[in-house]
mmCIF file of C-alpha atoms and ligand atoms in Angstrom:
data_model
loop_
_atom_site.group_PDB
_atom_site.id
_atom_site.type_symbol
_atom_site.label_atom_id
_atom_site.label_comp_id
_atom_site.label_asym_id
_atom_site.label_seq_id
_atom_site.Cartn_x
_atom_site.Cartn_y
_atom_site.Cartn_z
ATOM 1 C CA MET S 14 94.972 35.247 119.952
ATOM 2 C CA LYS S 15 98.529 36.507 120.069
ATOM 3 C CA ARG S 16 98.291 37.341 116.371
ATOM 4 C CA VAL S 17 95.150 39.382 116.870
ATOM 5 C CA PHE S 18 96.855 41.240 119.668
ATOM 6 C CA THR S 19 99.903 41.978 117.504
ATOM 7 C CA LEU S 20 97.620 43.147 114.711
ATOM 8 C CA LEU S 21 95.761 45.464 117.066
ATOM 9 C CA LEU S 22 99.053 46.780 118.345
ATOM 10 C CA VAL S 23 100.290 47.520 114.830
ATOM 11 C CA VAL S 24 97.017 49.211 113.848
ATOM 12 C CA GLY S 25 97.160 51.220 117.077
ATOM 13 C CA LEU S 26 100.719 52.350 116.392
ATOM 14 C CA ILE S 27 99.806 53.397 112.859
ATOM 15 C CA LEU S 28 96.876 55.441 114.178
ATOM 16 C CA VAL S 29 99.069 57.111 116.807
ATOM 17 C CA GLY S 30 101.612 57.758 114.069
ATOM 18 C CA CYS S 31 98.999 59.426 111.893
ATOM 19 C CA GLY S 32 97.880 61.504 114.845
ATOM 20 C CA GLY S 33 101.443 62.694 115.319
ATOM 21 C CA GLN S 34 101.673 63.521 111.652
ATOM 22 C CA LYS S 35 98.597 65.667 111.994
ATOM 23 C CA THR S 36 100.100 67.737 114.807
ATOM 24 C CA SER S 37 103.165 68.508 112.729
ATOM 25 C CA ASN S 38 100.857 69.992 110.064
ATOM 26 C CA THR S 39 99.580 72.507 112.531
ATOM 27 C CA LEU S 40 101.074 75.965 112.710
ATOM 28 C CA SER S 41 100.751 77.676 116.052
ATOM 29 C CA VAL S 42 100.182 81.359 115.359
ATOM 30 C CA GLY S 43 100.070 84.107 117.970
ATOM 31 C CA THR S 44 98.078 87.310 117.675
ATOM 32 C CA SER S 45 96.853 90.083 119.914
ATOM 33 C CA ALA S 46 93.153 89.842 119.142
ATOM 34 C CA ASP S 47 92.342 93.424 120.127
ATOM 35 C CA PHE S 48 92.847 95.070 116.753
ATOM 36 C CA PRO S 49 89.747 94.867 114.558
ATOM 37 C CA PRO S 50 89.362 94.706 111.609
ATOM 38 C CA LEU S 51 92.747 92.954 111.564
ATOM 39 C CA GLU S 52 92.222 90.612 114.501
ATOM 40 C CA SER S 53 89.635 90.230 117.206
ATOM 41 C CA ILE S 54 87.520 87.544 118.835
ATOM 42 C CA ASP S 55 83.833 87.500 117.929
ATOM 43 C CA GLU S 56 80.878 86.819 120.210
ATOM 44 C CA ASN S 57 81.227 83.081 119.569
ATOM 45 C CA GLY S 58 84.850 83.063 120.658
ATOM 46 C CA ASN S 59 86.249 82.740 117.126
ATOM 47 C CA PHE S 60 89.300 84.603 115.890
ATOM 48 C CA VAL S 61 88.181 86.908 113.059
ATOM 49 C CA GLY S 62 89.694 89.629 110.875
ATOM 50 C CA PHE S 63 91.828 90.315 107.848
ATOM 51 C CA ASP S 64 95.013 88.916 109.420
ATOM 52 C CA ILE S 65 93.136 85.811 110.555
ATOM 53 C CA ASP S 66 91.679 85.120 107.086
ATOM 54 C CA LEU S 67 94.998 85.860 105.413
ATOM 55 C CA MET S 68 97.020 83.584 107.707
ATOM 56 C CA ASN S 69 94.455 80.790 107.427
ATOM 57 C CA ALA S 70 94.686 81.093 103.632
ATOM 58 C CA ILE S 71 98.497 81.131 103.704
ATOM 59 C CA ALA S 72 98.580 78.063 105.948
ATOM 60 C CA LYS S 73 96.066 76.252 103.751
ATOM 61 C CA GLN S 74 98.224 76.952 100.724
ATOM 62 C CA MET S 75 101.169 75.441 102.628
ATOM 63 C CA GLY S 76 99.157 72.370 103.651
ATOM 64 C CA TYR S 77 98.845 73.432 107.283
ATOM 65 C CA THR S 78 96.052 74.401 109.601
ATOM 66 C CA VAL S 79 96.427 77.209 112.123
ATOM 67 C CA LYS S 80 96.136 76.824 115.859
ATOM 68 C CA TRP S 81 95.365 80.373 117.006
ATOM 69 C CA GLU S 82 96.793 81.731 120.262
ATOM 70 C CA ASN S 83 95.813 85.039 121.844
ATOM 71 C CA SER S 84 98.374 87.125 123.711
ATOM 72 C CA ASP S 85 99.194 90.690 124.723
ATOM 73 C CA PHE S 86 100.835 92.502 121.818
ATOM 74 C CA ALA S 87 103.908 93.389 123.893
ATOM 75 C CA GLY S 88 104.708 89.701 124.468
ATOM 76 C CA LEU S 89 104.405 88.456 120.889
ATOM 77 C CA VAL S 90 107.998 88.964 119.715
ATOM 78 C CA ALA S 91 109.386 87.078 122.726
ATOM 79 C CA SER S 92 106.940 84.233 122.142
ATOM 80 C CA VAL S 93 108.245 83.782 118.605
ATOM 81 C CA GLN S 94 111.828 83.941 119.841
ATOM 82 C CA THR S 95 111.295 81.206 122.432
ATOM 83 C CA GLY S 96 109.376 79.053 119.953
ATOM 84 C CA LYS S 97 106.113 79.263 121.901
ATOM 85 C CA TYR S 98 104.495 80.218 118.574
ATOM 86 C CA ASP S 99 105.708 79.241 115.103
ATOM 87 C CA ALA S 100 104.605 82.607 113.742
ATOM 88 C CA VAL S 101 102.894 85.848 114.685
ATOM 89 C CA ILE S 102 100.468 87.888 112.593
ATOM 90 C CA SER S 103 99.177 90.888 114.459
ATOM 91 C CA GLY S 104 99.249 94.044 112.388
ATOM 92 C CA MET S 105 102.901 94.029 113.365
ATOM 93 C CA THR S 106 105.014 96.678 111.687
ATOM 94 C CA ILE S 107 108.354 95.548 110.286
ATOM 95 C CA THR S 108 110.859 97.721 112.170
ATOM 96 C CA ALA S 109 114.652 97.631 112.290
ATOM 97 C CA SER S 110 114.699 96.840 115.998
ATOM 98 C CA ARG S 111 112.211 93.981 115.674
ATOM 99 C CA GLN S 112 114.251 92.648 112.758
ATOM 100 C CA GLU S 113 117.098 92.124 115.198
ATOM 101 C CA GLU S 114 114.874 89.778 117.201
ATOM 102 C CA VAL S 115 112.741 87.954 114.633
ATOM 103 C CA ASP S 116 112.542 87.417 110.879
ATOM 104 C CA PHE S 117 109.652 88.854 108.875
ATOM 105 C CA SER S 118 107.798 87.721 105.787
ATOM 106 C CA ASP S 119 107.421 90.071 102.839
ATOM 107 C CA PRO S 120 105.207 93.029 103.753
ATOM 108 C CA TYR S 121 101.496 92.281 103.349
ATOM 109 C CA PHE S 122 99.829 95.570 104.374
ATOM 110 C CA ARG S 123 100.665 99.297 104.463
ATOM 111 C CA SER S 124 99.607 101.518 107.344
ATOM 112 C CA ASP S 125 100.010 104.944 108.994
ATOM 113 C CA GLN S 126 99.281 106.319 112.454
ATOM 114 C CA ALA S 127 96.227 108.360 113.444
ATOM 115 C CA VAL S 128 95.769 110.877 116.253
ATOM 116 C CA VAL S 129 92.334 110.588 117.855
ATOM 117 C CA VAL S 130 90.909 113.362 120.075
ATOM 118 C CA GLN S 131 87.576 114.375 121.607
ATOM 119 C CA ASN S 132 85.220 116.227 119.270
ATOM 120 C CA SER S 133 85.334 119.220 121.618
ATOM 121 C CA ASN S 134 89.113 119.479 121.278
ATOM 122 C CA THR S 135 90.230 122.376 119.120
ATOM 123 C CA THR S 136 93.852 122.658 120.208
ATOM 124 C CA ILE S 137 95.415 119.496 118.780
ATOM 125 C CA LYS S 138 95.940 120.075 115.074
ATOM 126 C CA SER S 139 99.506 119.007 114.419
ATOM 127 C CA GLN S 140 102.233 116.790 115.854
ATOM 128 C CA ALA S 141 103.801 119.772 117.655
ATOM 129 C CA ASP S 142 100.550 120.306 119.585
ATOM 130 C CA LEU S 143 101.032 116.937 121.265
ATOM 131 C CA ALA S 144 104.287 117.870 123.024
ATOM 132 C CA ASP S 145 102.760 118.732 126.401
ATOM 133 C CA LYS S 146 99.742 116.436 126.208
ATOM 134 C CA LYS S 147 98.620 113.165 127.807
ATOM 135 C CA ILE S 148 98.793 110.567 125.047
ATOM 136 C CA GLY S 149 97.420 107.036 125.225
ATOM 137 C CA VAL S 150 98.969 104.175 123.239
ATOM 138 C CA GLN S 151 98.974 100.397 123.143
ATOM 139 C CA LEU S 152 102.024 99.051 124.991
ATOM 140 C CA GLY S 153 104.920 97.964 122.801
ATOM 141 C CA THR S 154 103.584 99.413 119.557
ATOM 142 C CA THR S 155 105.045 101.746 116.963
ATOM 143 C CA GLY S 156 102.375 104.197 118.192
ATOM 144 C CA GLU S 157 104.079 104.129 121.603
ATOM 145 C CA MET S 158 107.537 104.794 120.086
ATOM 146 C CA LEU S 159 106.127 107.681 118.070
ATOM 147 C CA ALA S 160 104.260 109.221 121.019
ATOM 148 C CA ARG S 161 107.426 109.098 123.140
ATOM 149 C CA LYS S 162 109.227 111.101 120.461
ATOM 150 C CA LEU S 163 106.444 113.679 120.311
ATOM 151 C CA VAL S 164 106.132 114.548 124.023
ATOM 152 C CA ASN S 165 108.404 116.857 125.959
ATOM 153 C CA ALA S 166 108.957 117.054 129.736
ATOM 154 C CA ASN S 167 105.455 118.497 130.215
ATOM 155 C CA GLY S 168 103.712 115.727 128.311
ATOM 156 C CA LYS S 169 103.196 112.083 129.232
ATOM 157 C CA VAL S 170 102.637 108.771 127.460
ATOM 158 C CA PHE S 171 100.172 106.350 129.045
ATOM 159 C CA THR S 172 100.384 102.712 127.952
ATOM 160 C CA TYR S 173 97.430 100.311 127.708
ATOM 161 C CA ASP S 174 97.149 96.592 127.014
ATOM 162 C CA SER S 175 94.709 97.278 124.176
ATOM 163 C CA PRO S 176 93.836 100.295 121.983
ATOM 164 C CA ASP S 177 90.192 100.111 123.154
ATOM 165 C CA GLN S 178 91.233 100.827 126.740
ATOM 166 C CA ALA S 179 93.071 103.928 125.555
ATOM 167 C CA PHE S 180 90.040 105.099 123.546
ATOM 168 C CA LEU S 181 87.821 104.689 126.594
ATOM 169 C CA ASP S 182 90.176 106.791 128.735
ATOM 170 C CA LEU S 183 90.203 109.407 125.984
ATOM 171 C CA ASN S 184 86.431 109.425 126.089
ATOM 172 C CA THR S 185 86.346 110.039 129.844
ATOM 173 C CA GLY S 186 88.857 112.866 129.468
ATOM 174 C CA ARG S 187 91.779 111.165 131.200
ATOM 175 C CA LEU S 188 93.787 111.516 127.984
ATOM 176 C CA ASP S 189 94.129 114.336 125.450
ATOM 177 C CA ALA S 190 94.841 112.064 122.492
ATOM 178 C CA VAL S 191 95.394 108.468 121.376
ATOM 179 C CA VAL S 192 98.058 107.504 118.834
ATOM 180 C CA ASN S 193 97.232 104.224 117.105
ATOM 181 C CA ASP S 194 97.322 102.558 113.671
ATOM 182 C CA LEU S 195 95.013 104.400 111.261
ATOM 183 C CA PRO S 196 92.884 101.522 109.892
ATOM 184 C CA VAL S 197 92.140 100.260 113.398
ATOM 185 C CA SER S 198 91.364 103.740 114.737
ATOM 186 C CA SER S 199 88.971 104.525 111.887
ATOM 187 C CA TYR S 200 87.271 101.162 112.341
ATOM 188 C CA PHE S 201 86.872 101.793 116.089
ATOM 189 C CA LEU S 202 85.307 105.219 115.472
ATOM 190 C CA GLU S 203 82.986 103.782 112.829
ATOM 191 C CA LYS S 204 81.802 101.012 115.177
ATOM 192 C CA ASN S 205 81.471 103.386 118.136
ATOM 193 C CA SER S 206 79.948 106.347 116.363
ATOM 194 C CA ASN S 207 78.088 107.251 119.559
ATOM 195 C CA LEU S 208 81.394 108.280 121.160
ATOM 196 C CA PRO S 209 82.285 111.971 120.689
ATOM 197 C CA LEU S 210 85.719 111.184 119.255
ATOM 198 C CA HIS S 211 87.305 111.770 115.854
ATOM 199 C CA ILE S 212 90.627 111.614 114.027
ATOM 200 C CA ALA S 213 92.347 115.002 114.347
ATOM 201 C CA PHE S 214 94.993 114.111 111.734
ATOM 202 C CA ASP S 215 97.059 111.249 110.344
ATOM 203 C CA ILE S 216 100.778 110.842 110.779
ATOM 204 C CA PRO S 217 102.105 109.311 107.541
ATOM 205 C CA THR S 218 104.566 106.834 109.051
ATOM 206 C CA ASP S 219 104.453 104.541 106.013
ATOM 207 C CA GLU S 220 104.546 101.298 108.009
ATOM 208 C CA TYR S 221 104.408 97.814 106.567
ATOM 209 C CA TYR S 222 103.023 94.818 108.404
ATOM 210 C CA GLY S 223 104.843 91.486 108.228
ATOM 211 C CA ILE S 224 104.428 87.971 109.618
ATOM 212 C CA ALA S 225 107.107 87.242 112.220
ATOM 213 C CA VAL S 226 108.912 83.913 112.655
ATOM 214 C CA LYS S 227 111.862 82.789 114.751
ATOM 215 C CA LYS S 228 115.175 84.227 113.582
ATOM 216 C CA GLY S 229 116.801 81.888 111.088
ATOM 217 C CA ASN S 230 113.629 79.948 110.232
ATOM 218 C CA THR S 231 114.151 80.617 106.528
ATOM 219 C CA ASP S 232 112.246 77.490 105.575
ATOM 220 C CA LEU S 233 109.029 78.838 107.111
ATOM 221 C CA VAL S 234 109.531 82.401 105.801
ATOM 222 C CA THR S 235 110.116 81.082 102.289
ATOM 223 C CA LYS S 236 106.935 78.992 102.415
ATOM 224 C CA ILE S 237 104.904 81.907 103.801
ATOM 225 C CA ASN S 238 106.227 84.286 101.130
ATOM 226 C CA LYS S 239 105.463 81.796 98.379
ATOM 227 C CA ALA S 240 101.903 81.305 99.625
ATOM 228 C CA LEU S 241 101.418 85.068 100.015
ATOM 229 C CA ALA S 242 102.599 85.692 96.452
ATOM 230 C CA GLU S 243 100.204 83.008 95.172
ATOM 231 C CA LEU S 244 97.283 84.536 97.081
ATOM 232 C CA LYS S 245 98.138 87.927 95.607
ATOM 233 C CA SER S 246 98.332 86.655 92.052
ATOM 234 C CA ASP S 247 95.197 84.506 92.195
ATOM 235 C CA GLY S 248 93.059 87.365 93.530
ATOM 236 C CA GLU S 249 92.392 85.810 96.943
ATOM 237 C CA TYR S 250 94.346 88.558 98.754
ATOM 238 C CA ALA S 251 92.324 91.287 97.005
ATOM 239 C CA LYS S 252 89.113 89.463 97.887
ATOM 240 C CA LEU S 253 90.001 89.339 101.569
ATOM 241 C CA TYR S 254 91.182 92.967 101.571
ATOM 242 C CA LYS S 255 87.943 94.088 100.004
ATOM 243 C CA SER S 256 85.811 92.117 102.421
ATOM 244 C CA TRP S 257 87.475 93.725 105.478
ATOM 245 C CA PHE S 258 88.291 97.231 104.228
ATOM 246 C CA GLY S 259 85.558 97.745 101.631
ATOM 247 C CA GLN S 260 87.998 98.775 98.913
ATOM 248 C CA GLU S 261 90.571 97.380 96.501
ATOM 249 C CA PRO S 262 94.048 96.924 98.001
ATOM 250 C CA PRO S 263 96.512 99.674 97.055
ATOM 251 C CA THR S 264 98.628 98.754 94.043
ATOM 252 C CA GLN S 265 102.286 98.573 95.000
HETATM 253 N N1 LIG M 18 101.452 98.287 113.899
HETATM 254 C C1 LIG M 18 101.723 98.560 115.270
HETATM 255 C C2 LIG M 18 103.000 97.892 115.697
HETATM 256 O O1 LIG M 18 103.504 97.074 115.043
HETATM 257 C C3 LIG M 18 100.596 98.141 116.196
HETATM 258 C C4 LIG M 18 100.206 96.714 116.113
HETATM 259 C C5 LIG M 18 99.277 96.291 117.223
HETATM 260 N N2 LIG M 18 98.673 95.020 116.924
HETATM 261 C C6 LIG M 18 97.701 94.461 117.653
HETATM 262 N N3 LIG M 18 97.195 93.333 117.230
HETATM 263 N N4 LIG M 18 97.279 95.018 118.739
HETATM 264 O O2 LIG M 18 103.526 98.179 116.728
#
């Protein structure tokens, strides 16, 4: 009887051990799922988008599975710093100031900014025209930094938790313009073609998105970069890019 008990105990411990092993193969990844076609949550509650597919593929290549976590964009960098998430993928531009707080993978996507206005607007044609305007942006984004540089004392920047909220306020006339990443703005306008909004012009900011990890976690960055390079060379990256953006990725 005692033997059986010991045996059960040993088997139990092994099972618990395996369970533990499984957890350590999980990568907790934060994203602000308000940025289609890069990241959003579909009607079934699943995380979907180019970033989601890419990170799942990277993790798979590394022998991990992703545990997705949704959060406001403005809080993502801090959550990587404190270790709440192992990594963040969120259309996040690699900037010098963010590089002081987190480490980034190699760039995986190039982007610019777009200025969206109402169709009836005929006055906003260039960056200078934005100086005295009411501009909506997503809080904590490169769009916010840019808008703050463009306005003078007569203009004002309004921050929103998500780009969609800014677009809706633009639609009701509370804002004169929205400054937001180009691929996401064009996607929004395409999906909401009933709204009388359009892109007035692009601002070629030449931004590159990267995957953020805790500062000093070179082991994880190295693994991510290796997986990313493999996905690029085996055609998987191009496949994902095509499926979300309908065209071949730019050659760079
Ligand atoms: N690329 C911009 C930035 O890094 C905006 C990113 C916003 N991402 C999001 N998932 N809402 O600031």
